[in-house]
């Protein structure tokens, strides 16, 4: 017990000290965790052989992370990604494997050893990349989505790779069972993280067709349970009225699904992701997310610490230059392939560099595949130790690659918020462009009245915030004609333009008015000058963003200095009607490109109209006095 408490104290203290320092320096939490592991492991020697076992336990953080990512993806969105999963992800794995295999053969390895090395090093770090993308708010960019597609493909690819590696075992003789399936060597034991290994299994000894049926049955159970069992189970837990039971249920869902996946020989991470996708439309999605997020963060942090602490210090010191050079060569080779694959799939400058630098490292599944290859006698033990260190070094270098991306992206001169627009699959009679403070209230009123709206905005944070409250919005620039067309502009009855950028507002209204002269357009204006510009662009109704709230505040002032509510309301209505008339009148005097303060005719007319307002309000006051008399 004392040993456990000591180790727990060391790991937690290292994280608490190192991570805030790294975050304050702008290096990100991942580099902080890795540095903490290096300090308590190779440098100070405070932890030892337990690191490997802890790493296996901490890998469950990756499983939770993929479950939470699945919760953010609807099945329809996953289906829309199929081309990237098969094309982008599959091409990256294939080309990276061939390139790294060729490099290993040039170094003198046999083709079997070289192929095993290529397969192991072709996979990237799901844990580091997704964690960093989430921290930096890059998950919803074009490069972030492409990276996620490749990582998901790699996680799926681990399964056939594990099945294929025994065929490369030079010392074992390939045997075929009577049913046509491949017989593996009895001595083979795989790493537990792969989902294979000794102990309980539902597929050991089964023919190939039976393995397929059992696997499909397990996946079907997950889908059906997610659809039909979650509501009754959550109602049952709710009856206990204990907050911790929700957390226990969330953990049970992830752990149970992961265990089921290991029983049928699949990746626990893949099973958890599938479960997350099934529950993405559930009303319990946010509850599950809030319960599991702390566990995911701690386990991922522990995983990164163990990677740093598990470095073979003596092997590294024996030839540090050679090992670092090889790690950099792996990053360079994969990065080159990623760059051209991203270019072939249409990723633009900033997104292409994020895709390239983010996925250039080797990953945690490399540890699994290399250890498995050593147990199969595919890769010699001494070479395996060296390769494991190269994988760890490449993961340590990854945070520096993201820092390089940050520096490079600033020099590209593109908008930092450049993101790939969503695929719009809904239409409605009302289109609302802009879901900020103004657009939110409009959308709530219209939607609550039973009228369907289609919300568009180019601000990813605003879209994500609305999604957390159950309001569906689509990411994209509303000024783009193809986006408006997909949102149903041809059939819409009302367009509400509530964008923050005045120039984009005018641009959008001008474009829409040319296409739909009959459409009723309601626009948000910043000030009176913007009102005049919107009138010229073709807006029907124009609302100044602070006008109504200012009127209400003025009415409260009048009520609290002696006027009755009725009298204050009359003054407010008089001011409102006069101001609308004033704006229409002054529109004839306003000149585009000329500041109002330099327009003498405009100023003269504004003064006349202001005197008319004073007269109207004085008449109200006199009428009040006459009634009192």
XYZ file of C-alpha atoms in Angstrom:
629
model
C 0.000 0.000 0.000
C 2.836 2.359 0.874
C 4.483 1.726 -2.492
C 1.273 2.501 -4.349
C 0.758 5.740 -2.423
C 4.367 6.753 -3.058
C 4.071 6.159 -6.807
C 0.726 7.942 -6.990
C 2.198 10.934 -5.150
C 5.207 11.069 -7.508
C 3.116 10.938 -10.698
C 0.545 13.451 -9.483
C 3.163 15.853 -8.140
C 5.088 15.719 -11.416
C 1.937 16.511 -13.389
C 0.810 19.315 -11.068
C 4.225 21.006 -11.261
C 5.227 20.476 -14.908
C 1.952 20.877 -16.816
C 1.003 24.399 -15.586
C 4.551 25.568 -16.350
C 4.363 24.158 -19.900
C 0.906 25.659 -20.412
C 2.076 29.084 -19.215
C 5.011 28.928 -21.629
C 2.607 28.137 -24.468
C 4.010 24.621 -24.989
C 0.754 22.740 -24.363
C -0.151 20.150 -21.736
C 1.167 17.167 -23.720
C 4.749 18.429 -23.671
C 4.328 19.170 -19.949
C 3.252 15.599 -19.227
C 6.104 14.171 -21.323
C 8.636 16.403 -19.586
C 7.256 15.350 -16.188
C 7.749 11.692 -17.136
C 11.332 12.289 -18.260
C 12.153 14.083 -15.000
C 10.742 11.434 -12.638
C 12.008 8.568 -14.798
C 15.335 8.791 -16.626
C 16.553 11.956 -14.835
C 15.706 11.419 -11.143
C 14.923 7.689 -11.170
C 11.878 8.089 -8.903
C 9.868 5.507 -10.868
C 10.948 2.254 -12.416
C 9.613 -1.015 -13.780
C 5.951 -0.251 -12.971
C 5.895 2.305 -15.788
C 5.099 -0.290 -18.460
C 2.135 -1.665 -16.514
C 0.855 1.835 -15.807
C 1.134 2.683 -19.492
C -1.178 -0.193 -20.384
C -3.696 1.026 -17.821
C -3.376 4.649 -18.943
C -4.036 3.673 -22.576
C -7.652 3.398 -21.508
C -7.667 7.197 -21.693
C -7.433 6.822 -25.482
C -10.518 4.591 -25.370
C -12.452 7.227 -23.421
C -11.269 9.953 -25.761
C -12.595 8.120 -28.818
C -15.900 7.482 -27.029
C -16.259 11.209 -26.331
C -15.341 12.051 -29.921
C -17.986 9.602 -31.089
C -20.545 11.460 -28.953
C -19.858 14.578 -31.047
C -20.419 12.747 -34.344
C -23.829 11.786 -35.646
C -23.974 8.624 -37.804
C -24.803 10.840 -40.775
C -21.609 12.832 -40.207
C -19.571 9.622 -39.979
C -21.061 8.389 -43.249
C -20.125 11.700 -44.849
C -16.500 11.006 -43.838
C -16.336 7.663 -45.644
C -14.297 9.017 -48.558
C -11.682 10.466 -46.219
C -11.586 7.315 -44.107
C -11.012 5.030 -47.073
C -9.134 7.337 -49.413
C -7.183 9.764 -47.262
C -6.523 7.405 -44.337
C -5.967 4.282 -46.413
C -3.556 6.012 -48.793
C -1.535 7.459 -45.903
C -1.108 4.064 -44.200
C -0.191 2.330 -47.474
C 2.340 4.902 -48.707
C 3.935 5.389 -45.278
C 4.311 1.627 -44.844
C 5.956 1.223 -48.251
C 8.313 4.178 -47.749
C 9.451 3.075 -44.285
C 9.752 -0.528 -45.471
C 11.988 0.588 -48.316
C 14.173 2.584 -45.907
C 14.532 -0.439 -43.623
C 15.508 -2.682 -46.544
C 18.122 -0.140 -47.634
C 19.488 -0.374 -44.074
C 19.984 -4.124 -44.574
C 16.849 -5.690 -43.078
C 14.953 -8.544 -44.704
C 11.676 -7.728 -46.388
C 9.695 -9.411 -43.579
C 11.381 -7.347 -40.867
C 11.187 -4.201 -43.008
C 7.456 -4.662 -43.658
C 6.761 -5.169 -39.946
C 8.719 -1.986 -39.173
C 6.874 -0.052 -41.865
C 3.475 -1.163 -40.556
C 4.351 -0.261 -36.955
C 5.799 3.166 -37.734
C 3.109 4.158 -40.250
C 0.583 4.718 -37.461
C 0.416 8.070 -35.658
C -0.350 8.954 -32.034
C -4.110 9.212 -31.531
C -3.640 10.348 -27.937
C -1.219 13.208 -28.586
C -2.776 14.494 -31.806
C -6.421 14.544 -30.711
C -5.557 16.003 -27.318
C -3.502 18.785 -28.898
C -6.105 19.520 -31.580
C -8.783 19.837 -28.895
C -6.623 22.116 -26.726
C -5.802 24.432 -29.618
C -9.380 24.499 -30.956
C -8.284 22.969 -34.279
C -10.495 19.881 -34.312
C -13.136 21.448 -36.572
C -10.721 22.942 -39.083
C -10.187 21.227 -42.419
C -6.783 19.966 -41.273
C -8.200 18.794 -37.946
C -10.989 16.821 -39.602
C -8.597 15.253 -42.075
C -6.255 14.304 -39.217
C -9.113 12.717 -37.300
C -10.156 10.725 -40.373
C -6.633 9.340 -40.772
C -6.334 8.508 -37.057
C -9.652 6.665 -37.112
C -8.535 4.736 -40.199
C -5.281 3.832 -38.440
C -7.140 2.556 -35.370
C -9.238 0.347 -37.625
C -6.136 -0.781 -39.538
C -4.529 -2.141 -36.356
C -6.902 -5.106 -36.470
C -5.886 -6.489 -39.918
C -2.236 -5.629 -39.195
C -2.310 -7.777 -36.048
C -3.859 -10.585 -38.065
C -1.206 -10.204 -40.795
C 1.971 -10.011 -38.684
C 2.096 -13.775 -37.850
C 2.521 -14.439 -41.586
C 5.857 -12.598 -41.415
C 7.252 -14.849 -38.676
C 10.354 -16.309 -40.314
C 10.880 -19.097 -37.798
C 7.290 -20.328 -37.817
C 5.800 -22.551 -40.471
C 2.553 -21.390 -41.954
C -0.241 -23.902 -41.313
C -3.768 -23.973 -42.677
C -6.697 -25.364 -40.703
C -9.244 -27.668 -42.292
C -11.741 -24.809 -42.594
C -9.228 -22.732 -44.516
C -8.319 -20.377 -41.662
C -4.696 -19.610 -40.735
C -3.244 -21.408 -37.747
C -1.055 -19.224 -35.596
C 1.795 -20.344 -33.429
C 0.639 -21.397 -29.976
C 3.340 -19.363 -28.292
C 2.115 -16.097 -29.692
C 0.886 -13.681 -27.040
C -0.118 -10.197 -27.998
C -0.179 -7.000 -26.053
C -3.346 -6.454 -24.103
C -3.964 -3.070 -25.655
C -4.643 -4.682 -28.975
C -7.562 -6.545 -27.651
C -5.929 -9.965 -28.184
C -4.216 -12.131 -25.692
C -4.578 -15.029 -23.287
C -7.649 -15.364 -21.122
C -11.283 -14.971 -22.106
C -12.108 -14.967 -25.802
C -15.209 -15.674 -27.844
C -13.382 -16.349 -31.090
C -10.448 -18.627 -30.227
C -10.611 -21.858 -32.194
C -13.547 -20.759 -34.323
C -13.479 -21.003 -38.128
C -13.241 -17.774 -40.083
C -16.959 -17.567 -40.896
C -17.860 -18.040 -37.228
C -15.417 -15.337 -36.122
C -17.081 -12.960 -38.576
C -20.567 -13.772 -37.278
C -19.537 -13.374 -33.628
C -17.821 -10.059 -34.385
C -20.817 -8.684 -36.281
C -23.085 -9.893 -33.496
C -21.055 -8.009 -30.886
C -21.211 -4.816 -32.941
C -24.949 -5.301 -33.428
C -25.387 -5.690 -29.658
C -23.656 -2.361 -29.073
C -25.863 -0.591 -31.618
C -29.116 -2.090 -30.315
C -28.193 -1.471 -26.679
C -27.389 2.151 -27.460
C -30.744 2.635 -29.161
C -33.092 0.703 -26.865
C -31.453 0.242 -23.455
C -29.974 3.640 -22.598
C -33.272 5.339 -21.718
C -34.546 2.582 -19.357
C -31.147 2.286 -17.683
C -30.819 6.042 -17.166
C -34.348 6.170 -15.721
C -33.417 3.362 -13.332
C -30.258 5.201 -12.239
C -32.197 8.447 -11.870
C -34.500 6.770 -9.340
C -31.520 6.306 -6.995
C -31.065 10.106 -6.875
C -27.294 9.704 -6.412
C -24.971 11.792 -8.575
C -22.148 9.249 -8.430
C -24.358 6.591 -10.021
C -24.353 8.558 -13.287
C -20.561 8.515 -13.252
C -20.563 4.786 -12.474
C -22.945 4.141 -15.378
C -20.802 6.194 -17.783
C -17.711 4.210 -16.781
C -19.644 0.933 -17.067
C -20.703 1.755 -20.621
C -17.133 2.430 -21.773
C -15.482 -0.394 -19.797
C -18.153 -2.933 -20.711
C -18.015 -2.151 -24.413
C -14.211 -2.256 -24.378
C -14.293 -5.662 -22.677
C -16.776 -6.978 -25.231
C -14.509 -5.796 -28.040
C -11.502 -7.628 -26.567
C -13.573 -10.814 -26.354
C -14.117 -10.770 -30.109
C -10.579 -9.596 -30.949
C -11.369 -6.002 -31.878
C -9.812 -2.750 -30.685
C -11.461 -1.390 -27.505
C -10.946 2.126 -28.855
C -12.866 1.251 -32.023
C -15.739 -0.235 -30.019
C -15.913 2.807 -27.746
C -15.965 5.121 -30.746
C -18.824 3.151 -32.301
C -20.784 3.353 -29.046
C -20.220 7.097 -28.893
C -21.570 7.526 -32.436
C -24.674 5.479 -31.551
C -25.327 7.685 -28.510
C -24.569 10.961 -30.336
C -28.275 11.740 -30.771
C -29.197 10.690 -27.242
C -30.470 13.208 -24.713
C -27.925 11.739 -22.272
C -24.964 12.743 -24.431
C -24.007 15.786 -22.376
C -24.367 13.862 -19.117
C -21.976 11.163 -20.345
C -19.540 13.755 -21.623
C -19.391 15.680 -18.336
C -18.943 12.459 -16.334
C -16.119 10.994 -18.429
C -14.095 14.080 -19.378
C -12.151 14.264 -16.048
C -11.217 10.572 -16.255
C -10.123 10.955 -19.866
C -7.897 13.909 -19.041
C -6.197 12.198 -16.092
C -5.652 8.895 -17.891
C -4.266 10.592 -20.999
C -1.977 12.657 -18.806
C -0.793 9.499 -17.069
C -0.202 7.891 -20.448
C 2.007 10.763 -21.608
C 3.958 10.687 -18.341
C 4.635 6.972 -18.729
C 5.873 7.531 -22.291
C 8.433 10.010 -20.978
C 9.325 7.883 -17.953
C 9.662 4.700 -20.032
C 12.571 5.902 -22.158
C 15.502 3.476 -22.081
C 18.009 5.922 -20.659
C 21.092 3.731 -21.085
C 20.271 2.791 -24.682
C 19.646 6.426 -25.513
C 22.937 7.594 -23.972
C 24.827 4.903 -25.891
C 24.050 6.619 -29.194
C 21.743 9.659 -28.801
C 22.621 11.258 -32.133
C 21.776 8.133 -34.134
C 18.433 7.615 -32.353
C 17.323 11.233 -32.614
C 18.395 11.267 -36.259
C 16.339 8.149 -37.002
C 13.310 9.610 -35.212
C 13.626 12.769 -37.302
C 13.969 10.683 -40.480
C 10.728 8.857 -39.630
C 9.007 12.211 -39.093
C 10.463 13.578 -42.335
C 9.421 10.529 -44.375
C 5.878 10.457 -43.006
C 5.572 14.235 -43.208
C 6.547 14.263 -46.880
C 3.932 11.627 -47.688
C 1.290 13.405 -45.607
C 1.994 16.694 -47.349
C 1.442 15.281 -50.837
C -1.529 13.142 -49.774
C -3.137 16.231 -48.222
C -2.452 18.199 -51.380
C -3.981 15.456 -53.534
C -7.156 15.595 -51.420
C -7.489 19.365 -51.722
C -6.250 20.528 -48.323
C -5.188 24.166 -48.543
C -2.093 25.809 -47.099
C -2.789 26.092 -43.379
C -4.841 22.906 -43.176
C -2.249 20.968 -45.173
C 0.545 21.986 -42.792
C -1.561 21.061 -39.770
C -2.275 17.681 -41.353
C 1.416 17.171 -42.188
C 3.046 18.240 -38.939
C 0.334 16.812 -36.692
C 0.510 13.211 -37.963
C 4.214 12.871 -38.770
C 5.129 11.008 -35.573
C 4.856 7.321 -34.720
C 2.163 6.415 -32.195
C 1.199 4.356 -29.188
C 0.007 1.499 -31.399
C 3.620 1.308 -32.579
C 4.503 0.013 -29.100
C 1.804 -2.650 -29.470
C 2.831 -3.794 -32.957
C 6.558 -3.783 -32.224
C 6.098 -5.797 -29.021
C 3.871 -8.234 -30.889
C 6.442 -8.549 -33.675
C 9.174 -9.314 -31.154
C 7.053 -12.046 -29.556
C 6.505 -13.534 -33.008
C 10.283 -13.416 -33.705
C 9.573 -11.177 -36.677
C 11.842 -8.408 -35.334
C 14.961 -9.247 -33.220
C 14.815 -8.112 -29.546
C 17.753 -5.675 -29.829
C 16.244 -3.971 -32.887
C 12.835 -3.863 -31.173
C 14.279 -1.950 -28.193
C 15.828 0.541 -30.565
C 12.591 0.973 -32.514
C 10.558 1.434 -29.326
C 12.882 4.265 -28.360
C 12.516 5.832 -31.809
C 8.713 5.733 -31.427
C 8.951 7.382 -27.999
C 11.326 10.069 -29.288
C 9.056 10.875 -32.225
C 6.151 11.300 -29.796
C 8.305 13.577 -27.647
C 9.085 15.716 -30.691
C 5.398 16.062 -31.669
C 4.557 19.041 -29.401
C 7.465 20.886 -31.013
C 5.928 20.157 -34.422
C 2.667 21.776 -33.303
C 4.633 24.803 -32.112
C 6.251 24.897 -35.554
C 2.771 24.825 -37.084
C 1.684 27.776 -34.926
C 4.667 29.808 -36.115
C 4.198 28.758 -39.733
C 0.467 29.434 -39.751
C 1.014 33.035 -38.647
C 3.392 33.596 -41.550
C 0.922 32.204 -44.073
C -1.238 35.271 -43.537
C -4.539 33.383 -43.671
C -7.416 33.912 -41.317
C -6.850 31.876 -38.182
C -10.434 30.708 -38.198
C -10.334 29.239 -41.712
C -12.435 26.104 -41.499
C -14.013 23.637 -43.822
C -17.755 24.391 -44.091
C -20.327 21.853 -42.931
C -22.436 19.911 -45.377
C -25.900 21.469 -45.041
C -28.649 18.864 -45.119
C -31.635 20.931 -43.949
C -33.871 23.637 -45.388
C -36.398 25.949 -43.754
C -38.582 29.006 -44.418
C -36.289 31.170 -42.257
C -32.510 31.403 -42.702
C -30.557 33.084 -39.903
C -27.008 34.136 -40.784
C -25.109 34.780 -37.564
C -25.785 33.160 -34.190
C -24.220 35.701 -31.861
C -26.109 37.514 -29.095
C -28.492 39.136 -31.597
C -29.099 36.067 -33.761
C -29.613 33.790 -30.741
C -32.630 35.731 -29.515
C -34.174 35.878 -32.989
C -33.658 32.132 -33.425
C -35.108 31.291 -30.001
C -38.277 33.338 -30.616
C -38.872 31.989 -34.118
C -38.064 28.363 -33.241
C -40.166 28.430 -30.079
C -43.067 29.633 -32.237
C -42.891 26.385 -34.192
C -41.159 27.736 -37.305
C -38.127 25.865 -38.645
C -34.908 27.836 -38.994
C -31.571 27.116 -40.675
C -28.695 28.727 -38.773
C -25.392 29.623 -40.483
C -22.254 31.145 -38.975
C -18.533 31.250 -39.760
C -17.577 31.302 -36.051
C -16.867 27.738 -34.916
C -17.010 28.652 -31.222
C -20.486 30.119 -31.610
C -21.697 27.010 -33.468
C -20.222 24.695 -30.825
C -21.779 26.729 -28.011
C -25.214 26.513 -29.602
C -24.814 22.768 -30.163
C -24.211 22.313 -26.445
C -27.646 23.806 -25.858
C -29.226 21.574 -28.473
C -29.434 24.219 -31.216
C -28.216 22.865 -34.536
C -26.166 25.220 -36.662
C -23.973 24.858 -39.731
C -20.416 26.113 -40.004
C -19.580 28.144 -43.083
C -19.348 31.633 -44.550
C -22.975 32.781 -45.170
C -21.789 35.139 -47.907
C -20.915 32.156 -50.103
C -23.708 31.616 -52.672
C -23.357 27.804 -52.683
C -23.825 27.692 -48.902
C -27.017 29.769 -49.074
C -28.267 27.636 -51.929
C -27.746 24.476 -49.873
C -29.618 26.102 -46.972
C -32.699 26.524 -49.187
C -32.445 30.142 -50.304
C -34.596 29.424 -53.354
C -37.590 28.482 -51.160
C -36.956 30.610 -48.048
C -39.461 33.319 -47.083
C -37.325 35.361 -44.687
C -33.590 35.934 -44.350
C -32.183 37.350 -41.103
C -28.662 38.773 -41.463
C -27.095 39.109 -38.004
C -23.388 38.977 -38.838
C -20.802 40.830 -36.752
C -18.918 42.129 -39.792
C -20.761 45.132 -41.357
C -19.024 44.670 -44.714
C -20.001 41.009 -44.915
C -23.570 41.960 -44.027
C -23.801 44.409 -46.935
C -22.064 41.976 -49.292
C -24.474 39.199 -48.391
C -27.631 41.312 -48.769
C -26.484 42.666 -52.149
C -25.835 39.129 -53.444
C -29.104 37.716 -52.136
C -31.182 40.608 -53.452
C -29.932 39.923 -56.993
C -30.966 36.269 -56.748
C -34.201 36.723 -54.763
C -35.787 40.163 -55.350
C -38.941 38.946 -53.556
C -37.252 37.702 -50.383
C -37.928 39.628 -47.173
C -34.565 40.527 -45.619
C -34.179 41.613 -41.997
C -30.737 42.978 -41.142
C -28.817 43.938 -38.038
C -27.106 47.338 -38.179
C -24.335 48.721 -35.998
C -25.202 52.405 -36.318
C -27.164 54.894 -38.412
C -24.551 54.988 -41.206
C -24.751 51.227 -41.475
C -28.531 51.562 -41.700
C -28.201 53.753 -44.806
C -25.807 51.246 -46.408
C -28.182 48.361 -45.724
C -31.113 50.266 -47.237
C -29.111 50.764 -50.405
C -28.115 47.086 -50.437
C -31.769 46.037 -50.375
C -32.735 45.206 -46.780
C -36.437 45.453 -45.931
C -36.309 45.789 -42.148
C -33.244 47.095 -40.351
C -32.671 46.805 -36.611
C -29.906 48.701 -34.859
C -28.345 46.304 -32.381
C -28.535 48.602 -29.314
C -31.447 50.851 -30.326
C -34.314 48.950 -28.685
C -32.355 48.206 -25.512
C -31.357 51.876 -25.240
C -34.987 52.935 -25.623
C -36.008 50.578 -22.845
C -33.272 51.949 -20.578
C -34.477 55.512 -21.310
C -38.042 54.506 -20.444
C -36.849 53.148 -17.076
C -35.144 56.508 -16.409
C -38.388 58.400 -17.079
C -40.377 56.048 -14.847
C -37.987 56.639 -11.959
C -37.958 60.438 -12.125
C -41.696 60.916 -11.793
C -43.475 59.792 -14.993
C -46.013 56.988 -14.836
C -45.450 53.780 -16.787
C -48.034 54.906 -19.344
C -46.431 58.331 -19.806
C -42.946 56.861 -20.106
C -44.226 54.314 -22.657
C -45.842 57.142 -24.677
C -42.560 59.056 -24.727
C -40.749 55.894 -25.821
C -43.216 55.245 -28.655
C -43.032 58.871 -29.801
C -39.244 58.736 -29.899
C -39.321 55.378 -31.757
C -41.746 56.624 -34.460
C -39.852 59.887 -34.901
C -36.503 58.106 -35.195
C -37.802 55.785 -37.918
C -39.079 58.786 -39.851
C -35.761 60.575 -39.281
C -33.716 57.694 -40.669
C -35.834 57.530 -43.832
C -35.574 61.299 -44.248
C -31.817 61.491 -43.686
C -31.223 58.638 -46.129
C -31.811 61.153 -48.924
C -29.040 63.403 -47.573
C -26.517 60.642 -46.848
C -23.654 60.237 -49.331
C -21.637 56.999 -49.561
C -17.981 57.498 -48.672
C -18.559 60.897 -47.057
C -18.499 60.994 -43.213
C -21.728 62.395 -41.793
C -19.741 64.953 -39.784
C -18.489 66.482 -43.089
C -21.875 66.470 -44.830
C -23.317 69.968 -44.166
C -26.737 69.249 -45.664
C -27.030 66.084 -43.583
C -26.087 67.900 -40.355
C -28.523 70.765 -41.040
C -31.412 68.391 -41.677
C -30.515 66.294 -38.593
C -30.700 69.409 -36.418
C -34.129 70.311 -37.818
C -35.410 66.820 -37.126
C -33.998 66.859 -33.583
C -35.963 70.071 -32.872
C -39.084 68.363 -34.193
C -38.485 65.539 -31.671
C -38.127 67.984 -28.804
C -41.366 69.680 -29.871
C -43.223 66.349 -29.991
C -42.046 65.357 -26.499
C -42.881 68.813 -25.087
C -46.389 68.496 -26.475
C -46.745 65.233 -24.568
C -45.632 66.967 -21.369
C -48.089 69.849 -21.903
C -50.885 67.393 -22.531
C -50.040 65.711 -19.233
C -50.166 69.057 -17.374
C -53.541 69.922 -18.925
C -55.006 66.611 -17.760
C -53.749 67.201 -14.246
C -55.392 70.671 -14.226
